[in-house]
mmCIF file of C-alpha atoms and ligand atoms in Angstrom:
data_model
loop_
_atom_site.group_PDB
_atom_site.id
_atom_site.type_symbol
_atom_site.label_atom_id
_atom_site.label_comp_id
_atom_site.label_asym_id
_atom_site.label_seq_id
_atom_site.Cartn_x
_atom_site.Cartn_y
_atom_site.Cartn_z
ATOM 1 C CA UNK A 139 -166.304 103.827 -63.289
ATOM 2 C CA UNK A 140 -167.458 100.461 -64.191
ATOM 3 C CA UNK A 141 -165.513 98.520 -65.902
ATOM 4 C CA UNK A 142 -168.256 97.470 -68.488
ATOM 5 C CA UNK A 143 -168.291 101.223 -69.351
ATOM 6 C CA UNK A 144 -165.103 100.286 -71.017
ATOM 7 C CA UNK A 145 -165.618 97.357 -72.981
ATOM 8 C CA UNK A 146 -165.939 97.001 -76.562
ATOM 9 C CA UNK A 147 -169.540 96.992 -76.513
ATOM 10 C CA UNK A 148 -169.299 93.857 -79.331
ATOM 11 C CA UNK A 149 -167.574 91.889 -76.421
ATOM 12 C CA UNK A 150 -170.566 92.446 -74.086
ATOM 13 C CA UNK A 151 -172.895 90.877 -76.525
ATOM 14 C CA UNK A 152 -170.790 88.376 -77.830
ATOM 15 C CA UNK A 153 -172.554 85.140 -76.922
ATOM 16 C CA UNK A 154 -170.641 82.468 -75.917
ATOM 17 C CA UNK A 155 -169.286 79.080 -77.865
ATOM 18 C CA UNK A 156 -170.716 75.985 -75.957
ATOM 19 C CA UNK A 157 -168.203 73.270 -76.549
ATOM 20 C CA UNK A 158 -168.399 69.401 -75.957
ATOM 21 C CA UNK A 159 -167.833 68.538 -72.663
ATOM 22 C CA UNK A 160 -164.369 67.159 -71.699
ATOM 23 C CA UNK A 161 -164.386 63.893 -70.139
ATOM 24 C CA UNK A 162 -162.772 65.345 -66.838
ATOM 25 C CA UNK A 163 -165.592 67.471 -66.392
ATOM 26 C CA UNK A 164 -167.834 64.965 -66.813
ATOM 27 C CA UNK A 165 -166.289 62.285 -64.353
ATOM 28 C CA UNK A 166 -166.021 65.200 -61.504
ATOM 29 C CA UNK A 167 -169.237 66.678 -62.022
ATOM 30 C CA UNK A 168 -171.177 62.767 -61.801
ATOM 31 C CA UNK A 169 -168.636 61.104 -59.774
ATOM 32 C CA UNK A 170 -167.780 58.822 -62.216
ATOM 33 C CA UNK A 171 -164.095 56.965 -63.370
ATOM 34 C CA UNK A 172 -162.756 58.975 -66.194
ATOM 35 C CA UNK A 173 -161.512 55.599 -68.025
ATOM 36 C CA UNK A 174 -165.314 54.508 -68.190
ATOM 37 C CA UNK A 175 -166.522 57.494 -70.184
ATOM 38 C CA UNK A 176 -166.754 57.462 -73.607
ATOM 39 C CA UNK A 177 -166.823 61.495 -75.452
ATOM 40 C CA UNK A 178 -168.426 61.352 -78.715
ATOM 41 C CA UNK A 179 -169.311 64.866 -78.615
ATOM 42 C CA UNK A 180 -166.427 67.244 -80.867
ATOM 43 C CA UNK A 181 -166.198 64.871 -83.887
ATOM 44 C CA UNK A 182 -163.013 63.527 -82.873
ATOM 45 C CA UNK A 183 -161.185 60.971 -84.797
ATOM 46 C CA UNK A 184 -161.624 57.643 -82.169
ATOM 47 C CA UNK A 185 -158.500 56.315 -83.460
ATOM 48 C CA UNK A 186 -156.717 59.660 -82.565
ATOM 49 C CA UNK A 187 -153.642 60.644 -84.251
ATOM 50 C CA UNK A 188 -151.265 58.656 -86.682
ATOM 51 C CA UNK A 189 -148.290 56.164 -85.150
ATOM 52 C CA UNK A 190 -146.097 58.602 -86.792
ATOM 53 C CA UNK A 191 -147.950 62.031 -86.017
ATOM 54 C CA UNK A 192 -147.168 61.004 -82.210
ATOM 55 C CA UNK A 193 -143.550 60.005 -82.827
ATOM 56 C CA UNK A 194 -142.752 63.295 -84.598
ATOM 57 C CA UNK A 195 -145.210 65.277 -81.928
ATOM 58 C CA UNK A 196 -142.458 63.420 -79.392
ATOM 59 C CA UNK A 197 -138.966 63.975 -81.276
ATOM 60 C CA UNK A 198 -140.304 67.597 -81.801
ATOM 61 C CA UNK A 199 -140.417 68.134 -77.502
ATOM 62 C CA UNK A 200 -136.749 67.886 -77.889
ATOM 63 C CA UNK A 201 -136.890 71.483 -79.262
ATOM 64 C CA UNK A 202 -139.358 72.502 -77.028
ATOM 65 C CA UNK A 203 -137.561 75.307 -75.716
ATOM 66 C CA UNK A 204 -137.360 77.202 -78.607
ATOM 67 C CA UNK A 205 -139.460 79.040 -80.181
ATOM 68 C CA UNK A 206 -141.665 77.356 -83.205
ATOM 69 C CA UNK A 207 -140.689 78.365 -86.785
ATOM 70 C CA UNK A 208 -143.111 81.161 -87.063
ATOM 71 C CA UNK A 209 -143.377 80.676 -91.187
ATOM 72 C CA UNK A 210 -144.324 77.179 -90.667
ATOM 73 C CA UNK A 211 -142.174 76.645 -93.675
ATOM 74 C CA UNK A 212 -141.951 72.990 -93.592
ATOM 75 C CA UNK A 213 -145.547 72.356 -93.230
ATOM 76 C CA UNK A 214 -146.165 74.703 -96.090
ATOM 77 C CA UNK A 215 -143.453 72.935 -98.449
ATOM 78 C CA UNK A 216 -145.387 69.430 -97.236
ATOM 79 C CA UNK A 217 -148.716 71.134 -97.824
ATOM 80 C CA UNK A 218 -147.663 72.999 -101.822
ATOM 81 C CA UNK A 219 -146.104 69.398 -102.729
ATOM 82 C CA UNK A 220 -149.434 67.241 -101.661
ATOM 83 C CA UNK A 221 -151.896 70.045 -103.426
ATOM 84 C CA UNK A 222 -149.451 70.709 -106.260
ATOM 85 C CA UNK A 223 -149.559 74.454 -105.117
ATOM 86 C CA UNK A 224 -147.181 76.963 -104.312
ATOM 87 C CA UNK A 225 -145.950 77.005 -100.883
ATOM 88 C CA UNK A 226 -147.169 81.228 -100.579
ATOM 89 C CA UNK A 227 -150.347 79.886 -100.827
ATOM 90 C CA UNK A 228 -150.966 78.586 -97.492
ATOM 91 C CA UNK A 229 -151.609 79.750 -94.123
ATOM 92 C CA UNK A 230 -151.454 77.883 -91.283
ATOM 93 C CA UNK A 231 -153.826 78.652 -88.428
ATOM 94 C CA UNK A 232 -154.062 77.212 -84.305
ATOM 95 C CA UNK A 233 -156.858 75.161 -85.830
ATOM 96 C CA UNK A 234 -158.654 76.443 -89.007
ATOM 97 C CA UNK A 235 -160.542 78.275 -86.344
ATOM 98 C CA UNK A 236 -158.406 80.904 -86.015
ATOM 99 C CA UNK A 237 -158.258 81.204 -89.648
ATOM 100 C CA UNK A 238 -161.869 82.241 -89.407
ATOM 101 C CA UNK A 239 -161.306 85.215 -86.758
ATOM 102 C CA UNK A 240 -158.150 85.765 -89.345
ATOM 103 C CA UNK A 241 -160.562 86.095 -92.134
ATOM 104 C CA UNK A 242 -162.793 88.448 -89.492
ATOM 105 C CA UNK A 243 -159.378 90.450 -88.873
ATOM 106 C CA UNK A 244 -158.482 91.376 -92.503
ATOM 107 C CA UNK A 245 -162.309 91.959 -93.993
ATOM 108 C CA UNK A 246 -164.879 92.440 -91.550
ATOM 109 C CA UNK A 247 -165.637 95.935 -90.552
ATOM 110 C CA UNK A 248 -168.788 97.391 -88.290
ATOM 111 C CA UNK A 249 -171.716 97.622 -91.006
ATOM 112 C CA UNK A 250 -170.353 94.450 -93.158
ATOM 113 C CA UNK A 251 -172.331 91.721 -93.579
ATOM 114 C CA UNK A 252 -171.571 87.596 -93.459
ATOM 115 C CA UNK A 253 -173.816 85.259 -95.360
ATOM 116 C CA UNK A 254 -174.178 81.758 -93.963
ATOM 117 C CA UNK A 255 -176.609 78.948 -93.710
ATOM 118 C CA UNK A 256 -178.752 78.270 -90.792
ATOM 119 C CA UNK A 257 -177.895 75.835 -88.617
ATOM 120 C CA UNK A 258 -173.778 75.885 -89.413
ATOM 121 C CA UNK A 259 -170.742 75.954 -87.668
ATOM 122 C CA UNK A 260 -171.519 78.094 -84.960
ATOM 123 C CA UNK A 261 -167.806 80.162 -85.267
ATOM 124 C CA UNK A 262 -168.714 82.173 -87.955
ATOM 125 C CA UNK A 263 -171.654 84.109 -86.471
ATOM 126 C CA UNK A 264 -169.236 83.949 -83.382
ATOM 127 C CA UNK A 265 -166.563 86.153 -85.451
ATOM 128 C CA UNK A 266 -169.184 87.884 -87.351
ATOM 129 C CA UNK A 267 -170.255 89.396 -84.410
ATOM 130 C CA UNK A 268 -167.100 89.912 -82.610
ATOM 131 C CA UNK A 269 -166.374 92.229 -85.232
ATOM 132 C CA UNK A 270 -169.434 94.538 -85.166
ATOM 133 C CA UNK A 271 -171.028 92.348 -88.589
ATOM 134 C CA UNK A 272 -173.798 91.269 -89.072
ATOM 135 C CA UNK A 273 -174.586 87.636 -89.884
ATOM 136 C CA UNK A 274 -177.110 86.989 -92.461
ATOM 137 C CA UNK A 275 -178.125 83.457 -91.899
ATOM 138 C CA UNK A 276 -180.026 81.356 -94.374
ATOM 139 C CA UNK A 277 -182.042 78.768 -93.476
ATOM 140 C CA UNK A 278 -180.934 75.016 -94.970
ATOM 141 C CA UNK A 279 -183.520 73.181 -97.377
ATOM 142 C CA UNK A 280 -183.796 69.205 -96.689
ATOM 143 C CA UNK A 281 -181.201 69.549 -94.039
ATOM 144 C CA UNK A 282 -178.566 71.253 -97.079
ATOM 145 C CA UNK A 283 -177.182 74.634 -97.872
ATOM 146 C CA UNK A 284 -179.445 75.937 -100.797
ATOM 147 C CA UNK A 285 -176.798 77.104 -102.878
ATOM 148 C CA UNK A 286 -179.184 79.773 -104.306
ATOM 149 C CA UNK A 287 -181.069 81.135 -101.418
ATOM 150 C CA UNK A 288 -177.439 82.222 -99.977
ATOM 151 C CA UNK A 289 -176.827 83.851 -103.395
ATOM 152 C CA UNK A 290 -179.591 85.583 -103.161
ATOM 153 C CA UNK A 291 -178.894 86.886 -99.561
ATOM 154 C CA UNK A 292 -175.627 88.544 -100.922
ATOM 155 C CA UNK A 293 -176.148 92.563 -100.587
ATOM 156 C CA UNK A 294 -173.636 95.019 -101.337
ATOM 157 C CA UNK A 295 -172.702 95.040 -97.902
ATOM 158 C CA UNK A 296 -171.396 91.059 -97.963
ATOM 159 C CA UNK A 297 -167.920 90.499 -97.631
ATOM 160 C CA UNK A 298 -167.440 86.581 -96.686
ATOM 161 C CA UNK A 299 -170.265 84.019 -97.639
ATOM 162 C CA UNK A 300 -169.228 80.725 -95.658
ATOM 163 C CA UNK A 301 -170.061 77.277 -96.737
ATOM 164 C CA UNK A 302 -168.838 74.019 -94.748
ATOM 165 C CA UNK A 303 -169.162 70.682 -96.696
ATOM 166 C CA UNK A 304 -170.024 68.313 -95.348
ATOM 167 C CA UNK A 305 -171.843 70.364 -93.228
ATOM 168 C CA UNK A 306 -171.327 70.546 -88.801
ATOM 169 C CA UNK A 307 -174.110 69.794 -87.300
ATOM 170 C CA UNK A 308 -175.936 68.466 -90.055
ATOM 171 C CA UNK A 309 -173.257 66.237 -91.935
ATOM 172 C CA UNK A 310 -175.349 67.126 -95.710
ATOM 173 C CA UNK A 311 -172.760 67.834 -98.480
ATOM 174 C CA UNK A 312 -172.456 69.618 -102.066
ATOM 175 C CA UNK A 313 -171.584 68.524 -104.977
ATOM 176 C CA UNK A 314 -168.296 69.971 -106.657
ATOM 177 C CA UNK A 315 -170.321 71.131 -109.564
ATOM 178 C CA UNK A 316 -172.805 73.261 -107.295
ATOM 179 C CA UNK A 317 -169.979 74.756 -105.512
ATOM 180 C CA UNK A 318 -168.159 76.061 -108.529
ATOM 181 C CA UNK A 319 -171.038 77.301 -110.279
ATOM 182 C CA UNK A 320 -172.071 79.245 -106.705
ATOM 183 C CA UNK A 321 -168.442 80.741 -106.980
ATOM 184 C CA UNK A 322 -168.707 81.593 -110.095
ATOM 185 C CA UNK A 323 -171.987 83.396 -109.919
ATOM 186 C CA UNK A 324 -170.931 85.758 -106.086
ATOM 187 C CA UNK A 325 -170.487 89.328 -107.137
ATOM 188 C CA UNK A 326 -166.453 90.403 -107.223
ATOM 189 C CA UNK A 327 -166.519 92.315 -103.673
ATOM 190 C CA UNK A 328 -167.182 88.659 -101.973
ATOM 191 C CA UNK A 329 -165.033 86.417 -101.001
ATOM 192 C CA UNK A 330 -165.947 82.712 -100.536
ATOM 193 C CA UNK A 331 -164.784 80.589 -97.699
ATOM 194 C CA UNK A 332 -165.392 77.180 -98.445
ATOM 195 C CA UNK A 333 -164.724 74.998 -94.866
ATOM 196 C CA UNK A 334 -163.478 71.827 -96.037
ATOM 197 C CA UNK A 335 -162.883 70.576 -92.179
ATOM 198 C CA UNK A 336 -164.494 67.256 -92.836
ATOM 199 C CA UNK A 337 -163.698 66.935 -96.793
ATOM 200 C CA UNK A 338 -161.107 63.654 -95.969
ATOM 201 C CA UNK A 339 -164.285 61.560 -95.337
ATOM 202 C CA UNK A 340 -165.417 62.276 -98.517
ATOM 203 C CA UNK A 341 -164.442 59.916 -101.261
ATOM 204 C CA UNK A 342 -163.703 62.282 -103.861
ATOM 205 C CA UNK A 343 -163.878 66.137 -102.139
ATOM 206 C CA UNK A 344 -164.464 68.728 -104.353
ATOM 207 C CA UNK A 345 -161.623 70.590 -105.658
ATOM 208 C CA UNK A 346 -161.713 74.063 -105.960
ATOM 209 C CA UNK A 347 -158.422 75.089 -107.134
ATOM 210 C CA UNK A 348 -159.190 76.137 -110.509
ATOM 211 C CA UNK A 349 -160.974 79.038 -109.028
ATOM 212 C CA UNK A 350 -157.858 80.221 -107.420
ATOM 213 C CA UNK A 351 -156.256 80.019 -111.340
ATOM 214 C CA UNK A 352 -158.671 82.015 -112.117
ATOM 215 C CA UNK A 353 -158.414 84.707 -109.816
ATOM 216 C CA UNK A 354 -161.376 83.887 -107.714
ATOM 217 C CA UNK A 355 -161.587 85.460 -104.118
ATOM 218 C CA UNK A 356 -162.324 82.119 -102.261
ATOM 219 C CA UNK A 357 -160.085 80.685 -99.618
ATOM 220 C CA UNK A 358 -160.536 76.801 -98.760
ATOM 221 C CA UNK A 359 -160.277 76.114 -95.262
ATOM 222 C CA UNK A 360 -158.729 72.283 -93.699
ATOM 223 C CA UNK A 361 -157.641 70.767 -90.290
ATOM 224 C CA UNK A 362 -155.550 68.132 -88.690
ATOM 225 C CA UNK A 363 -158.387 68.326 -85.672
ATOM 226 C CA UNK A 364 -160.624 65.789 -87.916
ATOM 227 C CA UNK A 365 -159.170 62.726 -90.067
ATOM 228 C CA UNK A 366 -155.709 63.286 -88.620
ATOM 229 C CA UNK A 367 -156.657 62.784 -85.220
ATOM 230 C CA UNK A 368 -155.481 66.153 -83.741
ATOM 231 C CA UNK A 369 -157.541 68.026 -82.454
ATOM 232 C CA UNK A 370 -155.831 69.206 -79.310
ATOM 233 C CA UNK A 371 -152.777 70.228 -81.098
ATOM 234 C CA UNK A 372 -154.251 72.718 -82.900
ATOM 235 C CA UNK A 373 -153.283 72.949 -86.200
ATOM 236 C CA UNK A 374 -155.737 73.819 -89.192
ATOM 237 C CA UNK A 375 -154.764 75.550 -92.779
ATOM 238 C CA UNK A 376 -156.054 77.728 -95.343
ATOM 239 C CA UNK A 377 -155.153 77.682 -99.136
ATOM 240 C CA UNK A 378 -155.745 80.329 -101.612
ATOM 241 C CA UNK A 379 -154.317 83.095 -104.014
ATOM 242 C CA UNK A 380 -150.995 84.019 -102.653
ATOM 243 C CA UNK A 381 -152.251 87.689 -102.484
ATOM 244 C CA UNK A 382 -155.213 86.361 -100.505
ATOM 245 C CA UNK A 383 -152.723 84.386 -98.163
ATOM 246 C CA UNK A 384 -150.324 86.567 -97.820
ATOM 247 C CA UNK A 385 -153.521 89.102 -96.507
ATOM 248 C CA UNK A 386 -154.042 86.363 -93.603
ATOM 249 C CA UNK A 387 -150.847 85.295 -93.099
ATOM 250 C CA UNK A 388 -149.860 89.635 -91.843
ATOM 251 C CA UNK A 389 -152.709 89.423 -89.645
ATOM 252 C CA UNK A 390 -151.998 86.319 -87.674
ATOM 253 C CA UNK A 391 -149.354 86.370 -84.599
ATOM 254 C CA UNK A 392 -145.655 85.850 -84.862
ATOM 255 C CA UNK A 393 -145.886 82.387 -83.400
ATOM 256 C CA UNK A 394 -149.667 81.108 -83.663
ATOM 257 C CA UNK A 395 -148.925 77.757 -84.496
ATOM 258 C CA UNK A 396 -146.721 75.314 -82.148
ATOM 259 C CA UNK A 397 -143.841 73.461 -82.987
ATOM 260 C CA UNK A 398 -145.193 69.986 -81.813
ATOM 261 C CA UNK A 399 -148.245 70.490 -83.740
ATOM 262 C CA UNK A 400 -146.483 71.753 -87.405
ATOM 263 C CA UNK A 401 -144.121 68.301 -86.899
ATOM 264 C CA UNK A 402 -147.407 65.960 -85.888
ATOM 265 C CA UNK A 403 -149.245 67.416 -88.945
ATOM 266 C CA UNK A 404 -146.288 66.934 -91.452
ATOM 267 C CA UNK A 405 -145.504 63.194 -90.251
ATOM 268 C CA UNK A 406 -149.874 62.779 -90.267
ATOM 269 C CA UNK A 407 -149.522 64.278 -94.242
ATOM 270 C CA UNK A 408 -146.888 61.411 -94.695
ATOM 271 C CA UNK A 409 -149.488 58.748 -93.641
ATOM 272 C CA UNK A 410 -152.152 58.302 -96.434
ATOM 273 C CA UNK A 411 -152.774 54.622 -95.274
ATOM 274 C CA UNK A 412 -153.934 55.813 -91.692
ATOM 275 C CA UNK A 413 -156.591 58.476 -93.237
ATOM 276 C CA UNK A 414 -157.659 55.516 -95.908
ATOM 277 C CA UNK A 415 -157.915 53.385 -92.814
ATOM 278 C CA UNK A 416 -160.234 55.799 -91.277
ATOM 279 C CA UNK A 417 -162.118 56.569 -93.548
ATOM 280 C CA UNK A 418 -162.871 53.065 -94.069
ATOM 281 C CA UNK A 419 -163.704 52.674 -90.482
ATOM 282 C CA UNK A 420 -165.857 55.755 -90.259
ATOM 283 C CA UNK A 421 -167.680 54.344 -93.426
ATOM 284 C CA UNK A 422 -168.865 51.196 -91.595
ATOM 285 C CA UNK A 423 -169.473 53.114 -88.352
ATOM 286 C CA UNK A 424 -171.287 55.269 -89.374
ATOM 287 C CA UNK A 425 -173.920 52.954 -91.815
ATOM 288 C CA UNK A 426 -173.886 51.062 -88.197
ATOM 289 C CA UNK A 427 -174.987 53.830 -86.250
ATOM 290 C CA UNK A 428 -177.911 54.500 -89.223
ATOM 291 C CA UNK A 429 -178.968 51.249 -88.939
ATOM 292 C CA UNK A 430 -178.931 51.073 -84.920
ATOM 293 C CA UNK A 431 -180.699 54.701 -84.714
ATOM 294 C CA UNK A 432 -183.395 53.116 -87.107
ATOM 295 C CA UNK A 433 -184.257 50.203 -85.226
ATOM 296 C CA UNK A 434 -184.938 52.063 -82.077
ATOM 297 C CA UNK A 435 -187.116 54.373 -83.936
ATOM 298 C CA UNK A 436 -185.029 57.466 -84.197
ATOM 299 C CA UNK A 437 -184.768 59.790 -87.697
ATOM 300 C CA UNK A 438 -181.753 60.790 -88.437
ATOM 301 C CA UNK A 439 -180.073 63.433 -90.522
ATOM 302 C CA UNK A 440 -178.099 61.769 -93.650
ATOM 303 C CA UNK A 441 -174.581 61.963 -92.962
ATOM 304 C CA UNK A 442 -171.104 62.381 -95.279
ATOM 305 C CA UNK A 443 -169.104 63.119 -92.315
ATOM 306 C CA UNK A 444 -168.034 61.370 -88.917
ATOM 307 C CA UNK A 445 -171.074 62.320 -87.060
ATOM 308 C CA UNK A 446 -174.812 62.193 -87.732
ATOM 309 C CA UNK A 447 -177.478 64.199 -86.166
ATOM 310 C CA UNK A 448 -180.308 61.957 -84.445
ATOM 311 C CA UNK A 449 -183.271 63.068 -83.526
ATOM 312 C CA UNK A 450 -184.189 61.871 -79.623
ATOM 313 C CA UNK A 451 -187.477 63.923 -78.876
ATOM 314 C CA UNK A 452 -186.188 65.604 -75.045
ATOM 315 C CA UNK A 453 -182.054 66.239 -76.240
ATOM 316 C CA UNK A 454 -181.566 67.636 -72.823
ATOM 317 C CA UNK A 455 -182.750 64.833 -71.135
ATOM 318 C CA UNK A 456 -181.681 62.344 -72.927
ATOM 319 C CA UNK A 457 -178.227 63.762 -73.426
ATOM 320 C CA UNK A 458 -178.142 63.841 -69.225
ATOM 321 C CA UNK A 459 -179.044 60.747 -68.573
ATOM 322 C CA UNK A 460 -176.560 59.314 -71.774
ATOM 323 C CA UNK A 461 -174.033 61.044 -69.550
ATOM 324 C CA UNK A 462 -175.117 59.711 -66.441
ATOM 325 C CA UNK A 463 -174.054 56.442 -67.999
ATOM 326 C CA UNK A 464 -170.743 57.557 -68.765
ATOM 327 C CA UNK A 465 -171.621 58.784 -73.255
ATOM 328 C CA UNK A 466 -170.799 62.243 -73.689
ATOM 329 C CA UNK A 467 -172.646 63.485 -76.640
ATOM 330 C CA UNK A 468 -173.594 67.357 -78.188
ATOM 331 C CA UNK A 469 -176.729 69.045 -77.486
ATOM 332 C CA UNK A 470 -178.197 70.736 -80.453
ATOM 333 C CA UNK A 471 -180.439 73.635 -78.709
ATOM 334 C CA UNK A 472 -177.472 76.107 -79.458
ATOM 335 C CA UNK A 473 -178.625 75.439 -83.108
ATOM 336 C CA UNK A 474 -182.018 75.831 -82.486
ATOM 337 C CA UNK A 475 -182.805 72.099 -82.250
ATOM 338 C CA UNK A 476 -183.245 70.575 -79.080
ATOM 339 C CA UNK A 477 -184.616 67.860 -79.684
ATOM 340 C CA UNK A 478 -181.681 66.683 -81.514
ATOM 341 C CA UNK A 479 -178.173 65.332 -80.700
ATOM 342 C CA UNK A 480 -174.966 64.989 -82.569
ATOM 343 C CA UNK A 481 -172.937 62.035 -82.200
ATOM 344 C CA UNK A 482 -169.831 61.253 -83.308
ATOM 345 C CA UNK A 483 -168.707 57.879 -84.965
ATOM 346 C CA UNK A 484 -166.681 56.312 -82.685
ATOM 347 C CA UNK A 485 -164.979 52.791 -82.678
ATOM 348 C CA UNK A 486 -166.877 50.020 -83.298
ATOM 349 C CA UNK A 487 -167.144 49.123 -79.141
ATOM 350 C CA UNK A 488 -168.023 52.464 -78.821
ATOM 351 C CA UNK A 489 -170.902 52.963 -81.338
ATOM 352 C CA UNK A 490 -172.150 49.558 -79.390
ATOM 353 C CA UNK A 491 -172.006 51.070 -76.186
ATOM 354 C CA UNK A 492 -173.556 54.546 -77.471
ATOM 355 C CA UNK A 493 -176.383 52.329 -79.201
ATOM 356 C CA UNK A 494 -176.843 50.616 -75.768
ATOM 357 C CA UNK A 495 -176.903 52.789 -73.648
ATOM 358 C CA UNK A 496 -179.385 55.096 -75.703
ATOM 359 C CA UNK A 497 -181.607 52.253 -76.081
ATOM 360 C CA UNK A 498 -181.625 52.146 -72.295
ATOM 361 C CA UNK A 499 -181.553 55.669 -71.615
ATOM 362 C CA UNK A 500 -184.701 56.118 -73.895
ATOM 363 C CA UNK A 501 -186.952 53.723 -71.983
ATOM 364 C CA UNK A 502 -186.475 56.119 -68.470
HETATM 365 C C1 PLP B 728 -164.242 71.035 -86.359
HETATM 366 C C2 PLP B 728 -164.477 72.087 -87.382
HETATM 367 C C3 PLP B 728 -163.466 72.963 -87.743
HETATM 368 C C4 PLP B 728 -162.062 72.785 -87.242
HETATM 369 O O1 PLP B 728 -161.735 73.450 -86.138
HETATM 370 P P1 PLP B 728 -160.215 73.474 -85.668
HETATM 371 O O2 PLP B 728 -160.098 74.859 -85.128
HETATM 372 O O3 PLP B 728 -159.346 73.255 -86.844
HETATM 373 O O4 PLP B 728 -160.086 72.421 -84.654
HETATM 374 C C5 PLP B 728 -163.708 73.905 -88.721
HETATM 375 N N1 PLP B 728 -164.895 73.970 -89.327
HETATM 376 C C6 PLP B 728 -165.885 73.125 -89.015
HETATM 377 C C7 PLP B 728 -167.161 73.193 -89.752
HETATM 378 C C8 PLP B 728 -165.708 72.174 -88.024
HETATM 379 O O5 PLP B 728 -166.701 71.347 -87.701
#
């Protein structure tokens, strides 16, 4: 018997998530010193985690051979005290991406349908599918969610409408006031993730709590992989009614989240100054990159995040030979637009070097 004859048949179609290419991959594959290239590809934070995210991420090794705290009770006290929440309200996730497939886990059956706009973050059509649902995507208007068209895509069948903001790839954001009306006006059998992964590079994010007073079904989703610099530790969070969080919080494993990573994200809570500090810096970078993408003739996507979309005619080309010189960048054909690439802001020597080197690159 074949083995495929086994299989889930949703695993056999699942398609597969292309990330951004690590830098180790990249030196090996073009011969090239790894301390040379320069990954702008995963919207990283350039200035990587906190002082004091690495010294607790270090003290916390001491108690590396124990198991983590499974509740992640600390980080949830740290988390209830800086939203002015109640600690049951949380659930911590390895990344917010597992909260996602959590979100899959406790309301996604074969038949169920998952309203989201068109191009977003590619995960949820991942986890749609990998639960037999069907993802009902809605294209953007001007580059944004439109609010109403994915209102008006809600069926019966719905169960989770998703809506990032800013959004990844294209960096566009909503206004708080659009948000809570959309809430307001979703039929009761929906619930309404709201994926706040790049919300610290907002000035003033939208808050959505009230709806949780009210007895909304909407779960806001946040990460330390962004603003707090870390992104390989794995560590992302969802807040919500405590019935709602206690629903994700049965589903997950006994032990998802690390120990290293729950004390890195409570010390990187603890450090407002370093996230004002970046956000500052992404500010300037990013009105630098604008300008520099501009002058050499390239549109560009309007960004409130720590990336912007440009658009560079041949993305496969030009994203090969931009590695070539040692700039790791994302493609955009997986979101139907090739001729497109995402760049993250990086430090101000590296948004030179990416502006440089593109120039170059562009005259091949
Ligand atoms: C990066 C990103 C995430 C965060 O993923 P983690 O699993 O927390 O690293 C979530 N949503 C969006 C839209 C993102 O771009």
């Amino acid at each position: 018997m074949k083995l495929e004859a086994l299989v889930n048949p949703s695993v056999l179609t699942q398609p597969v998530y292309e990330p951004g290419k690590p830098i180790e991959d990249v030196a090996r594959e073009l011969g090239l010193d790894p301390s040379t290239i320069i990954k702008l590809a995963s919207n990283e934070n350039p200035f990587g985690p906190s002082p004091l995210a690495k010294e607790a991420a270090v003290r916390a090794l001491d108690q590396g051979g124990l198991y983590p705290d499974g509740g992640c009770v600390a980080l949830r006290a740290r988390l209830a005290q800086a939203w002015g929440l109640d600690a049951r309200q949380f659930v911590i996730g390895n990344g917010s991406n597992e909260l996602i497939e959590l979100l899959g886990h406790v309301f996604l059956r074969p038949g169920d349908e998952v309203v989201m706009g068109n191009p977003s973050f590619a995960v949820y059509k991942l986890v749609t599918l990998l639960f037999g649902a069907k993802p009902v995507e809605v294209p953007l208007v001007n580059h944004a969610h439109d609010l109403a068209a994915l209102a008006a895509a809600v069926t019966p069948r719905t169960k989770l409408v998703f809506v990032p903001s800013p959004n990844n790839p294209m960096g566009t954001a909503n206004t708080e006031s659009e948000l809570l009306a959309f809430a307001l006006g979703l039929p009761e059998h929906v619930v309404f993730v709201f994926d706040e992964a790049y919300a610290e590079y907002l000035e003033t994010p939208p808050d959505l709590r009230q709806l949780m007073r009210e007895g909304r079904k909407v779960v806001c989703l946040r990460t330390f992989s962004k603003i707090y610099g870390l992104a390989s530790l794995r560590v992302g969070y969802g807040y919500a009614s405590i019935e709602m969080a206690s629903l994700l919080n049965r589903v997950r494993q006994p032990f998802n989240v690390n120990a290293i990573g729950q004390a890195a994200a409570i010390a990187a809570l603890d450090d407002g100054e370093f996230v004002v500090k970046c956000r500052r810096e992404n500010h300037v970078g990013l009105r630098r990159l604008e300008a520099g993408m501009q002058a050499l003739g390239l549109a560009t996507v309007p960004s409130m995040a720590n990336f912007l979309l440009v658009k560079v005619g041949d993305g496969a080309r030009v994203l090969s030979d931009l590695q070539k010189q040692g700039v790791i960048v994302r493609p955009m054909r997986a979101y139907g637009m090739p001729e497109w690439l995402r760049v993250t802001v990086g430090t101000e020597c590296q948004n030179e070097r990416l502006l440089g080197t593109l120039a170059k690159v562009l005259q091949f």
